[in-house]
Structures are given as C-alpha cells and as structure tokens.
Coordinates of C-alpha atoms and ligand atoms in Angstrom, one line a residue:
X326 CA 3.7 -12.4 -47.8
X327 CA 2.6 -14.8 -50.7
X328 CA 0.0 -16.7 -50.0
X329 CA 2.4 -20.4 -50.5
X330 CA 4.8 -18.4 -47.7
X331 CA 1.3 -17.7 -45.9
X332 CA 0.0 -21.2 -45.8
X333 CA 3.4 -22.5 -44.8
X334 CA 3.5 -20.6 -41.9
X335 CA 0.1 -21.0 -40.6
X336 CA 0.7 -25.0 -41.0
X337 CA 4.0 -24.7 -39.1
X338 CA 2.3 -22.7 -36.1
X339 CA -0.6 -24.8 -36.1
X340 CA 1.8 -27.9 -35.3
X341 CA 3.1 -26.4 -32.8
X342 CA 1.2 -27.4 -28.9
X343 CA 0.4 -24.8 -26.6
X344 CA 0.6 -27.1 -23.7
X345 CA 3.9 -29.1 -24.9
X346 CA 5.3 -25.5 -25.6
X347 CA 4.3 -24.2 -22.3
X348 CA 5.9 -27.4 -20.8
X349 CA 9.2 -26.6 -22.0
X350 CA 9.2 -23.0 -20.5
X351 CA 11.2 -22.9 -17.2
X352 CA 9.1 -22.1 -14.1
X353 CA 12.4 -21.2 -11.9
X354 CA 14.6 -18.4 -11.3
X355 CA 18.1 -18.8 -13.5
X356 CA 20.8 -17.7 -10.6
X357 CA 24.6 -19.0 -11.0
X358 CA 23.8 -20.8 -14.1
X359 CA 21.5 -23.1 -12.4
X360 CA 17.7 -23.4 -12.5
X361 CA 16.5 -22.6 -8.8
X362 CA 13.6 -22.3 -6.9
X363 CA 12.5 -19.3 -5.0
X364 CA 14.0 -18.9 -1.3
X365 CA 10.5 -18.9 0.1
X366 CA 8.9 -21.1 -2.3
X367 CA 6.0 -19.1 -3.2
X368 CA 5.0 -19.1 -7.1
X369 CA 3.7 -16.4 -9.2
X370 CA 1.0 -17.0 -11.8
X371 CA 0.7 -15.9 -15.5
X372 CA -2.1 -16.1 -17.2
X373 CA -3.3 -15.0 -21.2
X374 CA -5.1 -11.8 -21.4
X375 CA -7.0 -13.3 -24.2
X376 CA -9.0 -15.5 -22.2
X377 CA -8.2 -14.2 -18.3
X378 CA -6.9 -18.4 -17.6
X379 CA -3.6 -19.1 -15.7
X380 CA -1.1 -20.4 -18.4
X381 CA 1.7 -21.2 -16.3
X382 CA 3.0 -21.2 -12.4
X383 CA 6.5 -19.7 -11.9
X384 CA 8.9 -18.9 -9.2
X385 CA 8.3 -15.8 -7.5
X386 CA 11.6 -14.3 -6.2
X387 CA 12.4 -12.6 -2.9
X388 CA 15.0 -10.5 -2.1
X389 CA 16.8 -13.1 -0.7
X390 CA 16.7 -14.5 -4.4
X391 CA 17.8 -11.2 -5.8
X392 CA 21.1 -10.8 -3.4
X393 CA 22.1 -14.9 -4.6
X394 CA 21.4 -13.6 -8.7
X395 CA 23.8 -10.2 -7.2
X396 CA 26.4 -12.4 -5.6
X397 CA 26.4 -15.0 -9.3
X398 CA 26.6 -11.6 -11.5
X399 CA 29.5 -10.5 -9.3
X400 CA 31.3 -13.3 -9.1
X401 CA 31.2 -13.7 -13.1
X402 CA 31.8 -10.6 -13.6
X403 CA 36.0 -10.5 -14.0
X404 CA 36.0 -14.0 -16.5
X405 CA 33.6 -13.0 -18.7
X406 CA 35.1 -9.6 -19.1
X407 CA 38.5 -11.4 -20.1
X408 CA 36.8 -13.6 -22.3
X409 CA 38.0 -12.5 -25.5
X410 CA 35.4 -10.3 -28.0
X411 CA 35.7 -13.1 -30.2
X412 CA 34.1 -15.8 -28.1
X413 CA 31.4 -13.2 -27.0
X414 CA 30.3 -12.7 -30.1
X415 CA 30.0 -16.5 -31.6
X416 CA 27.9 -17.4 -28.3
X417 CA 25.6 -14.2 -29.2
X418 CA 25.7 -15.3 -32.8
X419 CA 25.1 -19.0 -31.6
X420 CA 21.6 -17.7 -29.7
X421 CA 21.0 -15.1 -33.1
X422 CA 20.8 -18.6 -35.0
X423 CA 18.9 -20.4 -32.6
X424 CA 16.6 -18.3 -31.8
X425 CA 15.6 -18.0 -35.7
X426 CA 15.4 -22.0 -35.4
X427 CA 12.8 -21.5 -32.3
X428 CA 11.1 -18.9 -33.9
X429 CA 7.5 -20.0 -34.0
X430 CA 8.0 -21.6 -30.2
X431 CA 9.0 -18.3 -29.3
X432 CA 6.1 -16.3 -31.2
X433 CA 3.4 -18.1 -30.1
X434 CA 4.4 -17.8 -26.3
X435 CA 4.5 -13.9 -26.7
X436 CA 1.2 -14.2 -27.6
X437 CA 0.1 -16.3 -24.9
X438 CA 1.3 -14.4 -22.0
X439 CA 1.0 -11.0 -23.6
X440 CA -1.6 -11.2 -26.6
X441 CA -0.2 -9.9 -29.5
X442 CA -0.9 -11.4 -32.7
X443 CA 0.9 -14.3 -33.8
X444 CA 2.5 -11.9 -37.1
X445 CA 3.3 -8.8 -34.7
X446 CA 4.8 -11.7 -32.6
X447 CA 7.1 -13.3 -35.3
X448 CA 8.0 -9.7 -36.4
X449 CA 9.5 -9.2 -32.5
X450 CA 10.9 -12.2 -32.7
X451 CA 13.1 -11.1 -36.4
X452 CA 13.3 -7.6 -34.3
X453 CA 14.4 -8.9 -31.1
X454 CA 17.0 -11.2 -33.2
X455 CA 18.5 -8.9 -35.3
X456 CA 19.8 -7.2 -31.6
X457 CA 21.9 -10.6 -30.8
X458 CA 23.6 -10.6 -34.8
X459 CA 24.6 -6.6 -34.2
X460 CA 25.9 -7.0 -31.1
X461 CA 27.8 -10.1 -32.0
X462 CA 29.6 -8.3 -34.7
X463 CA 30.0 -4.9 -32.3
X464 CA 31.6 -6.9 -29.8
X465 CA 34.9 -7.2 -31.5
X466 CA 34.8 -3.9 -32.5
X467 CA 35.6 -2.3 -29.1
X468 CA 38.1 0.4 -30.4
X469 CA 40.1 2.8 -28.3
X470 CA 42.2 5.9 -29.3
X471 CA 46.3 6.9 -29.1
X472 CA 47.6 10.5 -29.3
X473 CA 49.8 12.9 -28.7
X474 CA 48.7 15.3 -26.3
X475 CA 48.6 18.8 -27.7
X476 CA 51.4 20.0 -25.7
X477 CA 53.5 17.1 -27.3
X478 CA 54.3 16.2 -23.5
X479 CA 53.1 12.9 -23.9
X480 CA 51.0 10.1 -25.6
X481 CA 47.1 9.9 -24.6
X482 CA 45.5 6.0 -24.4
X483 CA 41.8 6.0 -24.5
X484 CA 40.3 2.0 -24.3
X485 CA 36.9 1.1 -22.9
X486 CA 36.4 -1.3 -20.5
X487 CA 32.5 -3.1 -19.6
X488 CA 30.9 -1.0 -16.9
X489 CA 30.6 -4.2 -14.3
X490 CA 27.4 -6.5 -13.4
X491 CA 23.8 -4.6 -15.0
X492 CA 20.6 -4.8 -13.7
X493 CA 17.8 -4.8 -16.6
X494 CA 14.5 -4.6 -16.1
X495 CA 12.1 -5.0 -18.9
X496 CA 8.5 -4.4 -19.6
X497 CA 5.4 -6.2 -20.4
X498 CA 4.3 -5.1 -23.7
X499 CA 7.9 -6.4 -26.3
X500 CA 8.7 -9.4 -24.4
X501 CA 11.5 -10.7 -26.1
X502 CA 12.8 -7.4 -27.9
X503 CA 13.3 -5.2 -25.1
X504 CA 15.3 -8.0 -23.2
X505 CA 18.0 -9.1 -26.0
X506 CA 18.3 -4.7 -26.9
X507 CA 19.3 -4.8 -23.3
X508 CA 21.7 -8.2 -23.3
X509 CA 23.2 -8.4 -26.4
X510 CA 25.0 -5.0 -25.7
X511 CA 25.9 -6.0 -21.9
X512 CA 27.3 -9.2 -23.1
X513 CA 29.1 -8.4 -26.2
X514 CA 30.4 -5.0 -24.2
X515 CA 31.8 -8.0 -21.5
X516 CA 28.7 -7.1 -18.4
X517 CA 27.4 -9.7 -16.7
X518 CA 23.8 -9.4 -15.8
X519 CA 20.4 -9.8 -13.8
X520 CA 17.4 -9.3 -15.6
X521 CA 13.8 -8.7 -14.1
X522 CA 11.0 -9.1 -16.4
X523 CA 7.7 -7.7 -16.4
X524 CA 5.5 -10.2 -13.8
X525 CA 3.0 -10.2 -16.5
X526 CA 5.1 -11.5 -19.5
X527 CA 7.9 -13.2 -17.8
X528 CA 7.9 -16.6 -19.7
X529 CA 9.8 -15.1 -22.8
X530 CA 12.8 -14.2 -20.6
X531 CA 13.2 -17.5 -18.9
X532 CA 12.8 -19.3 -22.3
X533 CA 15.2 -17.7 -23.6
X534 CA 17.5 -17.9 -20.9
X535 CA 17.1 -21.6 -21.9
X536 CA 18.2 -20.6 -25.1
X537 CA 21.6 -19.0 -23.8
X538 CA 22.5 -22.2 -21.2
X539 CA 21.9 -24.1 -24.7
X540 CA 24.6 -22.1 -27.1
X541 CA 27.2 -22.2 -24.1
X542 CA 26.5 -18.9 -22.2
X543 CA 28.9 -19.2 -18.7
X544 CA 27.2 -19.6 -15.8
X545 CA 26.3 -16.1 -13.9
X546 CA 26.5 -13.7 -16.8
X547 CA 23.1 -13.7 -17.1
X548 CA 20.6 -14.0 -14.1
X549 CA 16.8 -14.2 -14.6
X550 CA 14.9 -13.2 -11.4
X551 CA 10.8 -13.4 -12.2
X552 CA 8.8 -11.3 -9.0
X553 CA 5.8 -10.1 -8.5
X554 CA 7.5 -7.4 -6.2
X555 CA 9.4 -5.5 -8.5
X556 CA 10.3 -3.2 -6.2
X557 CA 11.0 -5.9 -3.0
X558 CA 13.4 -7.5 -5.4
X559 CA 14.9 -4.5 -6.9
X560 CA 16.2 -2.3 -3.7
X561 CA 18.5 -5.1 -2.5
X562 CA 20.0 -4.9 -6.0
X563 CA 20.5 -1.4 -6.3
X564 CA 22.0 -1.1 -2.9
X565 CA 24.6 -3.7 -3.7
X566 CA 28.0 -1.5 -4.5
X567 CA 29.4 -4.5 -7.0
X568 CA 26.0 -3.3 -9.5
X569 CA 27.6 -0.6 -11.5
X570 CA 24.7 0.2 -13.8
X571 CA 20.7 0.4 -14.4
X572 CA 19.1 -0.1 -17.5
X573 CA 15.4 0.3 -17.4
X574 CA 12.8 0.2 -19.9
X575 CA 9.2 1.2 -18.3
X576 CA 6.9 3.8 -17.6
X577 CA 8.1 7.2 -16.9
X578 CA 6.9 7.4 -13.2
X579 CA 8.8 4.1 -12.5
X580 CA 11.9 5.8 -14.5
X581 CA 11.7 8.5 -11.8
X582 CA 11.5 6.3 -8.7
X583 CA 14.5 4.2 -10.2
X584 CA 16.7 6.9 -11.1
X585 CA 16.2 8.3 -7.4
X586 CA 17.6 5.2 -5.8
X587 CA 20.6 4.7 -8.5
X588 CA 21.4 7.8 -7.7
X589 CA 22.4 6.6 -3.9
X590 CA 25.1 4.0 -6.0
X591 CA 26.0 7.0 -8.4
X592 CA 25.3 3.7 -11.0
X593 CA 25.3 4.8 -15.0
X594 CA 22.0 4.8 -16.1
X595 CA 19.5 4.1 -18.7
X596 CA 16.1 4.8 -19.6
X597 CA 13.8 4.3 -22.2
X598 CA 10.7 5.1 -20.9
X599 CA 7.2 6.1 -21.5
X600 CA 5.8 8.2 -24.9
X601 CA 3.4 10.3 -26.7
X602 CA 3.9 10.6 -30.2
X603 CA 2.7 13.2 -32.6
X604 CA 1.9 12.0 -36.3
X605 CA 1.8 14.6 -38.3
X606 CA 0.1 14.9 -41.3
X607 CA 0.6 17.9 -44.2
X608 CA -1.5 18.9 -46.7
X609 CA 1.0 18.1 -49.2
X610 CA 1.4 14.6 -48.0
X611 CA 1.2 11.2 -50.1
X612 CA -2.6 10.7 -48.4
X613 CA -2.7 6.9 -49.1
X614 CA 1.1 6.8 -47.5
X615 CA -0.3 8.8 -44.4
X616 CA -2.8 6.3 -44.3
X617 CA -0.8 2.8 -44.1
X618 CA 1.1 5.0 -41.7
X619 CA -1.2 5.9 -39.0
X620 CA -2.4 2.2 -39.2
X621 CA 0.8 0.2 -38.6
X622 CA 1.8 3.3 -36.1
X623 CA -1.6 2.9 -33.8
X624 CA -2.3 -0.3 -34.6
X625 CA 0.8 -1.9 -34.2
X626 CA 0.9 -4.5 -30.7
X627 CA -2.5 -3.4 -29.8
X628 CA -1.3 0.4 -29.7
X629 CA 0.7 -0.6 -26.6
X630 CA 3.9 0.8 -28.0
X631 CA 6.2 3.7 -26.6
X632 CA 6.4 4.1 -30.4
X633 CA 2.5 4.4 -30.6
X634 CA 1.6 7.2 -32.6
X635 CA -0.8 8.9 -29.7
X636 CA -1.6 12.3 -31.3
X637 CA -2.8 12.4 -34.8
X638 CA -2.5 16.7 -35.4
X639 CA -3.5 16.4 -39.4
X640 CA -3.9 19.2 -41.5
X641 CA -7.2 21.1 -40.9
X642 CA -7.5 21.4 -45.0
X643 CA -7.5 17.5 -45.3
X644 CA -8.3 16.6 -41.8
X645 CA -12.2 14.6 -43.2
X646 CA -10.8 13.3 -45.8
X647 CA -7.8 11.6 -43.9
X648 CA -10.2 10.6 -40.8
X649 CA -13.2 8.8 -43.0
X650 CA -9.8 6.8 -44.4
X651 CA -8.4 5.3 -41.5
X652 CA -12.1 5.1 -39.8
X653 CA -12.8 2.5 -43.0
X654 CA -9.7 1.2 -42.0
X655 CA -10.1 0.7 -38.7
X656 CA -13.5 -0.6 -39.2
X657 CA -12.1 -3.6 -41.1
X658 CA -10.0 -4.8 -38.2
X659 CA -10.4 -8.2 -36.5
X660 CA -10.2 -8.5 -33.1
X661 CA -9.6 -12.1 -31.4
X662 CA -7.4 -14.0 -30.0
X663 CA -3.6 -13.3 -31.4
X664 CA -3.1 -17.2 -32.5
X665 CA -6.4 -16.9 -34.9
X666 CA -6.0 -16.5 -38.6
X667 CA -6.4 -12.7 -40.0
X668 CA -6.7 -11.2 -36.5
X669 CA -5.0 -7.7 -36.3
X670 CA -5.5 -6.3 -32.8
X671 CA -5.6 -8.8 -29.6
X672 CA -6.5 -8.2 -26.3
X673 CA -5.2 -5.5 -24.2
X674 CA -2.6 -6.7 -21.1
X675 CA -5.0 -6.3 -18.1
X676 CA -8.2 -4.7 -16.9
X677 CA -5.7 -1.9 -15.8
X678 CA -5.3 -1.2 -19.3
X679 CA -8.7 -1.3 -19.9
X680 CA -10.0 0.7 -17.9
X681 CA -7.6 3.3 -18.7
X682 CA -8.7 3.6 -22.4
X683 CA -12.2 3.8 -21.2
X684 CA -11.6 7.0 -19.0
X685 CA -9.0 8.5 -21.2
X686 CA -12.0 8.5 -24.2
X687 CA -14.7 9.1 -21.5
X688 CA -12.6 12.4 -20.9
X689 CA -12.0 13.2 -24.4
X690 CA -15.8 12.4 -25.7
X691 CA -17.3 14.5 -22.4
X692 CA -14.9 17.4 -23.6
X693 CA -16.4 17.2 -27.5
X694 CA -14.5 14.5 -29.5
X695 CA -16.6 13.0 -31.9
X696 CA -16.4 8.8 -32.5
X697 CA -15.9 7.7 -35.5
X698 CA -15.8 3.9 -34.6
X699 CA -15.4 2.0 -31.8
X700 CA -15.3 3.7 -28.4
X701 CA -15.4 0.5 -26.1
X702 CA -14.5 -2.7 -24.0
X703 CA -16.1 -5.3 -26.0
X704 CA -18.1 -7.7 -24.0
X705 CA -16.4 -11.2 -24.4
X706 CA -13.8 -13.3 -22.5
X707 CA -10.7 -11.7 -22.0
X708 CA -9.4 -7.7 -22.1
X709 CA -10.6 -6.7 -25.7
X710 CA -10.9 -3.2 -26.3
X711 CA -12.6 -1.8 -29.7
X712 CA -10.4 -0.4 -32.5
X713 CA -11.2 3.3 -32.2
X714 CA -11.2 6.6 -34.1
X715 CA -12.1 9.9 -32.3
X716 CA -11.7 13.1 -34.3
X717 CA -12.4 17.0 -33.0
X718 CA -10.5 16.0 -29.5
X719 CA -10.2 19.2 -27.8
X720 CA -7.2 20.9 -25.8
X721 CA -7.0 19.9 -22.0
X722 CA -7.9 16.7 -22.8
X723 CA -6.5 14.1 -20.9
X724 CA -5.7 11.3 -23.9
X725 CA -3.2 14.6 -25.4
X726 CA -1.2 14.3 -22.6
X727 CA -1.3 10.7 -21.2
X728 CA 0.3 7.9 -23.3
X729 CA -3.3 5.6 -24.3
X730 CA -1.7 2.1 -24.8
X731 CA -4.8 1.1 -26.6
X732 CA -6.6 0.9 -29.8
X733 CA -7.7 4.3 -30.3
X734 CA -6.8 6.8 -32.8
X735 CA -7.4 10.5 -31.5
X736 CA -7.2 13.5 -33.9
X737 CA -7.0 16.9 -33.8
X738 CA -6.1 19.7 -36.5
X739 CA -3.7 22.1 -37.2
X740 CA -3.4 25.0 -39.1
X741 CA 0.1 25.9 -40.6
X742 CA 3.5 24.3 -39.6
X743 CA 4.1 26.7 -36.8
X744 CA 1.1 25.6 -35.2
X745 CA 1.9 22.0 -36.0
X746 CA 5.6 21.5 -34.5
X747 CA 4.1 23.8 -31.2
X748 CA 1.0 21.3 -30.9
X749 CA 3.8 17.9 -31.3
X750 CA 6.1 19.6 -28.8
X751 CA 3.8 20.1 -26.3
X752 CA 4.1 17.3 -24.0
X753 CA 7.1 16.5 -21.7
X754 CA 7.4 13.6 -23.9
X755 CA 9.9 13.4 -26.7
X756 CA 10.5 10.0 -27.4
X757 CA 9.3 9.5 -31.6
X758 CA 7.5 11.8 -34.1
X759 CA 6.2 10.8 -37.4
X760 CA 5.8 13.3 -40.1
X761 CA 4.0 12.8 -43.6
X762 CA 5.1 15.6 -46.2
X763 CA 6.5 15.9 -50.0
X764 CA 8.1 18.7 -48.9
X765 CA 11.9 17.7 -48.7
X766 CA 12.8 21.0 -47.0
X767 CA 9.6 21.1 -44.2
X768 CA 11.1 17.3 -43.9
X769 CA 14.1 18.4 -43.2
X770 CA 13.3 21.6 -40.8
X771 CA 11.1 18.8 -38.5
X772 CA 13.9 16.8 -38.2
X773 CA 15.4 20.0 -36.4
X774 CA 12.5 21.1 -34.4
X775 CA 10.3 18.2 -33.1
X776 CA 11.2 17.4 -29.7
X777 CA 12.1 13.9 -29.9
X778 CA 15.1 11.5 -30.0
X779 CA 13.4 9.5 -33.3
X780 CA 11.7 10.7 -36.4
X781 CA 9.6 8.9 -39.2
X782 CA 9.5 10.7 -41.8
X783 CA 7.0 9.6 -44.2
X784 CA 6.9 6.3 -42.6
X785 CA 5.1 4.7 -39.6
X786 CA 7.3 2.3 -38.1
X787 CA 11.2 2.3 -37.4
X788 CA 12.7 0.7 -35.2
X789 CA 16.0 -0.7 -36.2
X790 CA 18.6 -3.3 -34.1
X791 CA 21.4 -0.9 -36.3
X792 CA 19.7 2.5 -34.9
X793 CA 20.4 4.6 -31.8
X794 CA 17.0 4.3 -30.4
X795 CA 15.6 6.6 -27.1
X796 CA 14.2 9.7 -26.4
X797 CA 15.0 13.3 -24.8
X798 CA 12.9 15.1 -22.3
X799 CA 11.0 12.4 -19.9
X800 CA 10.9 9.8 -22.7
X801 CA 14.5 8.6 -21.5
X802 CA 18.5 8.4 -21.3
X803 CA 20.7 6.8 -23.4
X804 CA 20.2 4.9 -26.6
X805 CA 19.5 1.2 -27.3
X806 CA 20.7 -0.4 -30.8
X807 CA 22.9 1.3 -33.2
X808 CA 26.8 2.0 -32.8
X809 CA 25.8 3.6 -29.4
X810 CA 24.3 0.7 -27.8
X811 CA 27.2 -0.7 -26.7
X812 CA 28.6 2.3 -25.4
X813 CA 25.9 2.2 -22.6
X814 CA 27.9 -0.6 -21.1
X815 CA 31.1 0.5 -21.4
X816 CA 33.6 3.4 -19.4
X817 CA 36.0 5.2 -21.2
X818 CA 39.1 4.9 -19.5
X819 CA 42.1 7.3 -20.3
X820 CA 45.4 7.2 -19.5
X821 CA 48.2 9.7 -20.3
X822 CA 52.0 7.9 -20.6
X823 CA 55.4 10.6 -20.9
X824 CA 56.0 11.1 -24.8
X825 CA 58.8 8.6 -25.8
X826 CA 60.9 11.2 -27.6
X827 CA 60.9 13.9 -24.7
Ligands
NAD1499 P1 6.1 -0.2 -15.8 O1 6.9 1.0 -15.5 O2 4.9 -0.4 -15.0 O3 7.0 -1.5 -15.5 C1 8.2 -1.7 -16.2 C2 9.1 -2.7 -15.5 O4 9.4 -2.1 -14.2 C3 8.4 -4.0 -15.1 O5 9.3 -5.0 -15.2 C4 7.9 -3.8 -13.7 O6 7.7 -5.0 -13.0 C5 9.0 -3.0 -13.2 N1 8.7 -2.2 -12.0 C6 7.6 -1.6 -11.6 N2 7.7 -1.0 -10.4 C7 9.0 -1.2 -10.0 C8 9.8 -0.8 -8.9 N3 9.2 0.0 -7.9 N4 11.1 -1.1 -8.8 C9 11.6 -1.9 -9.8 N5 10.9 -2.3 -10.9 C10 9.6 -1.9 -11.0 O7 5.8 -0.2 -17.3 P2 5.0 -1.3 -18.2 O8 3.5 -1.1 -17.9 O9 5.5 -2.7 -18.0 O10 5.4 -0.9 -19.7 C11 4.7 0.1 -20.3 C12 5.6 1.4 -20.3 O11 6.8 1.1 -20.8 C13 5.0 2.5 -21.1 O12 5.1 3.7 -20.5 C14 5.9 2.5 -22.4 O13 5.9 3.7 -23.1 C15 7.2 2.1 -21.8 N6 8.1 1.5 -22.8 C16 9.1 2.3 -23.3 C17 9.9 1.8 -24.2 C18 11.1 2.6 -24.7 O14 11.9 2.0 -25.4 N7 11.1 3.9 -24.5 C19 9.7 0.5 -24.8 C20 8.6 -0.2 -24.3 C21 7.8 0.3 -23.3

C-alpha cells in the first residue's frame, strides 16, 4: 500500500468510535425479520481478547428461541424460493455494495471481538465481500439440462431446485467470511436460513444481519440465533424435519458430533472443518518466495487459520538457511493490540488457545525441538502468545498431528520427494498444502499426490470467493466458493417425459 493510501486509511479508522460503533451492533436474536429478545431473557457476554474486558451484552438464545428462528426459516422458505434469481441477486449485490461502504465499521469490530489486526481485518472484509458479488451473479445462472434418453424413448429434464431452510453454523476465528461463504450461496441458490455464530465472535453476524434488513432482505430468510449453548440450541434444529441441510464450519470433533445427529434427518451436509497443512519447501525453490510464503501462511490471523501452514517439512540441504530466514522474520513482528499501527500478530482468542500452544511446544521442546525465537505467553493484559520458530521437531510429536492455531512455526526436514509427499500425507488431515519448487513437473506431480482438497503452489495464501474451497479426508465435505458453491444448496431434480416423436 502507498504510504498517501496508508495514511488515508489509518485517518479514516481512527475516526471511527469504538463505543458509538459498538452501539450500533444489535444485542438481539434476528427471528422472523424482527429484532427479539431471548425467550428466557438471559444475555451472553463478549468480550476483546486483547484486553480480557466485556465489549458488549447480547441475547443468549434457548431452544425455545431456536424452534421460533425454525418455524420463521420454514415459513419463508416457499416465497423466497419463487422469488425470481434476478431479485436474489440485486439484494446480495445491494449488501456486496454496502458492505464495501461499512467496511472500516465492520473491520474494526472483527478485531474487537476476535483480535485480529485491523489490515488482516479489512482484507476479511474484501474476502468475505467478494462471496456476496459471486453469488449474486451465480444466482441467475441456475442452469438445468434436456436430452434424449439413449434409447430415444423419451426426453430427460434435469433443473435444480434450493435444498429447503439451512442451518449454518460458523466459527470464531473469520467472523464475517465464513458467514457470507455460507449465505450468499443459500440465498442466491433460493434457502432460507438460521445461522449460529461462534459465542465468542458473534457481533459480526448480527451486524450484518443489520446490513441485510437494510438492502431489503425478506423477513425469515435469514435467522441469526447468538447462544452460548451451541449444542442446547442446535438439537431442536436438527430434529426439526422442515431443516433439509447442515453446513458447518468448525473443528473436526464438532464435524463428527454434527454429522451423527444429521444423519437422524438424512439432511445434506457440509463440512469444512479442522487442518494441518504441510508447506513444503524444495531445494530448488525461489528461497526468498519460500520465505514471504511461510510468513503470510503462519502468520496470517494469528496462525488461527484452517489454512495455517502447521508443518514446515523443508529440504534437509537448505533447511538452516531457510529457518535463520523466517526466525529474522519472525523476530521483527509486533505484537499488540490489532487496532495499533504496524502490529502484525494480535492476541490469541482465549486462554483455551493459549494454553494449548503452550503444551503443544512444551511437548515438542521436551521431545528435542530446538527454539529459535519466541516459545511463550507473554506477560501483559490480554491472550498474547510469542511469534515462534522451533526447528529439529521430532516424529511423535504432538504439534505434527494437532492443528496449533497459534503463532508458532515448527520445522522439520526431509530428504528427497518421496519422503516429502509421505511426511505431508501423514495426518488424517487433508484440507491445504503449499509447495515451493522451480520444478514445473515436481509441481505438477504434487498437485496429484498431496492429500488435500487445495494446493499453493509457490504461494502462501489462496483463498478465492471464485474457488471451490474444502478439503478430503477429516478436513471436510463439500466445497465453499467457486461454481460449486452453489450446488451445496441445491437438488438435482430429474424428470423423464415420453419422446414427442414416438
Ligand atoms: P468449534 O468446532 O469449537 O466451533 C465451531 C462452531 O460450532 C461454533 O459456532 C461453536 O459454537 C459451534 N459448536 C460447538 N459445539 C457445538 C455443538 N455441540 N453443537 C452445535 N454447534 C456447536 O471450532 P472453533 O474453535 O470455533 O473454530 C476453529 C476450528 O474451525 C479449527 O479446527 C479450524 O480449522 C476450523 N475451521 C475450518 C475452516 C474450513 O473452512 N475448513 C475455516 C475456519 C475454521
């Protein structure tokens, strides 16, 4: 960014209130198209993991709440299915071009309730967007098929019709982006929906719920329940024969337990769920590319990405050199609060989190790792976590196998690509790998044997509103984005009519 563009936008965010933006956030469930308080009345607190303090008090649904946000999805269900593709569309393009007016309001709540820099923030928010312009022009592209049979008996119809009311439930760590990859499809695909966020980060979803009563959205096609009993809420929902499918984005356990109970409804189903990337690095590899890769792939939302790049295998022949690069790096990075000038990596979400890093390192330094940098909670206000290199991490440790959701870059070495794609595909993870070559052809033969629904190649970052994203193995079902998106929401329906000429 030049520095005019730089100043610019530091001036614009700095205008911007917490308090009057926080004001402006809804602190009720959205049910029906009206703003409603919890059956029971009891509230549900969020505060900023960057300082540990309350931000706001919100409506804390029951399950009472969740069968009302059922009945609304149900009942809205038939109209907004007939409402032509064209009309869906505009209203998603509608919140696309408000949302890019609200940009900064949005930004700097994401890194209120959930920490992330105010940059990383603004980048979800062009991310998150660029899910509601797709999906406005894929709505009125809905296309079907017509045949002949090959028996020349008769002519074959094939349309697609929206699957029926959604439940979406969303997780804490991409606020905004992981609910509009989820809506946009259902609504331009003609779904209504409920959507549960995470009870950590729930304040993005219900402003921009705001957002869709403001472009014109029809009451009941999208319901906001906020809980802090995910699962309380949840069973009621997925009992309820009028839901027809479950799209969940979460942690792999969670996946599981969900996919058991949609299973009872026979509901369609997706899943993006939990990772544990291998970044690859070849001897033959652009070094300095490598570099800027492993940064913005670790580094990226506090390394609290399914995305994160979570095992570093690099070449054993360039393994020192590429480690005493990112550990100067690393070393550079500020830590603070998301909303301060230059700061790179915020606080972690909880002291969950935090305490997972710790014994996830603990584990890997008591088995031999060596660390570079970092290697710990940092003493201050709030859930900071040093920015972390650890090199020489041995098998059978635990941060090879666990997704670490944290700040810390652990690296091992291979020997020759054999050993490299065995290594990456050990996990029952598949979900992204990055690879860093100049070898067009080991490029390519990667793409075929990595274990994993995404690849970088050569790059550290790609997530893309026009790309099928998800994973195989236990990173997921389905794909989110892309010309596939849309087909999670929607039932191919044939139908076979007696050849005219017979
Ligand atoms: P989580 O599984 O703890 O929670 C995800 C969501 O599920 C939250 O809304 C939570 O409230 C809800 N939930 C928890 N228990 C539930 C229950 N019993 N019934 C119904 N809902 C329940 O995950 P998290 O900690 O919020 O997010 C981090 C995880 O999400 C990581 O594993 C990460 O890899 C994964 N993730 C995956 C993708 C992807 O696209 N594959 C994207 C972002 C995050």
């Amino acid at each position: 960014m030049c520095a005019a563009n730089r100043i610019a936008k530091i001036n614009r965010m700095a205008a911007l209130s917490e308090s009057d933006l926080l004001a402006g956030v809804p602190d009720q469930l959205f049910i029906g198209g009206k703003w409603v308080a919890s059956l029971t009345g009891s509230t549900l607190d969020v505060a900023d993991p960057s300082t540990g303090t309350t931000i706001k008090s919100i409506a804390d649904a029951s399950a009472g709440d969740a069968r009302a946000a059922m009945d609304a999805a149900a009942d809205a269900q038939a109209d907004w299915a007939t409402t032509p593709a064209r009309q869906r569309g505009e209203l998603l393009r509608r919140a696309f071009d408000l949302l890019q007016e609200r940009k900064d309001q949005f930004a700097l709540l994401m890194t209120l309730e959930m920490g992330k820099p105010v940059a990383e923030a603004l980048s979800e928010v062009a991310y998150g967007g660029e899910f509601l312009r797709w999906f406005s022009e894929e709505a009125v592209r809905i296309s079907g098929r017509y045949g002949t049979n090959p028996e020349g008996t008769g002519r074959v119809i094939v349309t697609h019709r929206p699957v029926g009311p959604c439940y979406l439930i969303t997780p804490w760590n991409f606020p905004l982006a992981m609910a509009t990859r989820k809506i946009a499809p259902a609504l331009a695909a003609g779904c209504t929906v409920i959507i549960k966020p995470a009870s950590l980060t729930p304040l993005t979803t219900l402003y921009f719920a705001k957002l869709l009563e403001e472009v014109g959205l029809p009451a009941g096609v999208v319901n906001v329940v906020t809980t802090a009993s995910s699962g309380d809420i949840s069973e009621p929902i997925l009992a309820d024969p009028r839901l027809r499918k479950l799209s969940f984005t979460g942690s792999t356990p969670v996946g599981v337990s969900l996919l058991k109970q949609a299973a009872d409804g026979v509901l369609r189903t997706s899943m993006e769920l939990g990772g544990n990337a291998p970044f690859i690095v070849f001897e033959d590899a652009d070094l300095g590319r490598a570099v800027d890769g492993a940064m913005s792939a670790k580094f990226r939302n506090i390394g609290q990405a399914c995305t994160a790049g979570n095992r570093f295998i690099v070449q054993a022949s360039i393994a020192e050199e590429f480690t005493a690069r990112v550990t100067e790096r690393v070393k550079a990075l500020k830590v603070g609060r998301g909303t301060e000038e230059g700061v790179a990596v915020g606080p972690l979400i909880d002291e969950r989190a935090i305490a997972k890093v710790s014994a996830l390192l603990e584990d890997a330094v008591a088995r031999g790792a060596k660390v570079h940098t970092g290697g710990s909670a940092i003493d201050r206000e709030g859930t900071f976590f040093e920015p972390t290199v650890i090199s020489g991490v041995k098998p059978g440790s635990d941060i090879l196998s666990e997704e670490i959701f944290g700040p810390v870059m652990s690296i091992t070495t291979f020997t020759d690509e054999a050993d490299a794609v065995r290594t990456a595909n050990d996990t029952q993870y598949g979900l992204v790998g990055y690879v860093f070559t100049r070898d067009l052809a080991r490029g390519q033969r990667l793409i075929d044997s990595l274990e994993t629904g995404m690849m970088g190649l050569n790059i550290g970052m790609l997530s893309n509103a026009a790309a099928p994203f998800g994973g195989v193995k236990q990173s997921g079902l389905g794909r989110e984005g892309g010309l596939e998106g849309i087909h999670e929401y929607l039932s191919p329906k044939y139908t076979l009519t007696p050849d005219p000429f017979a």
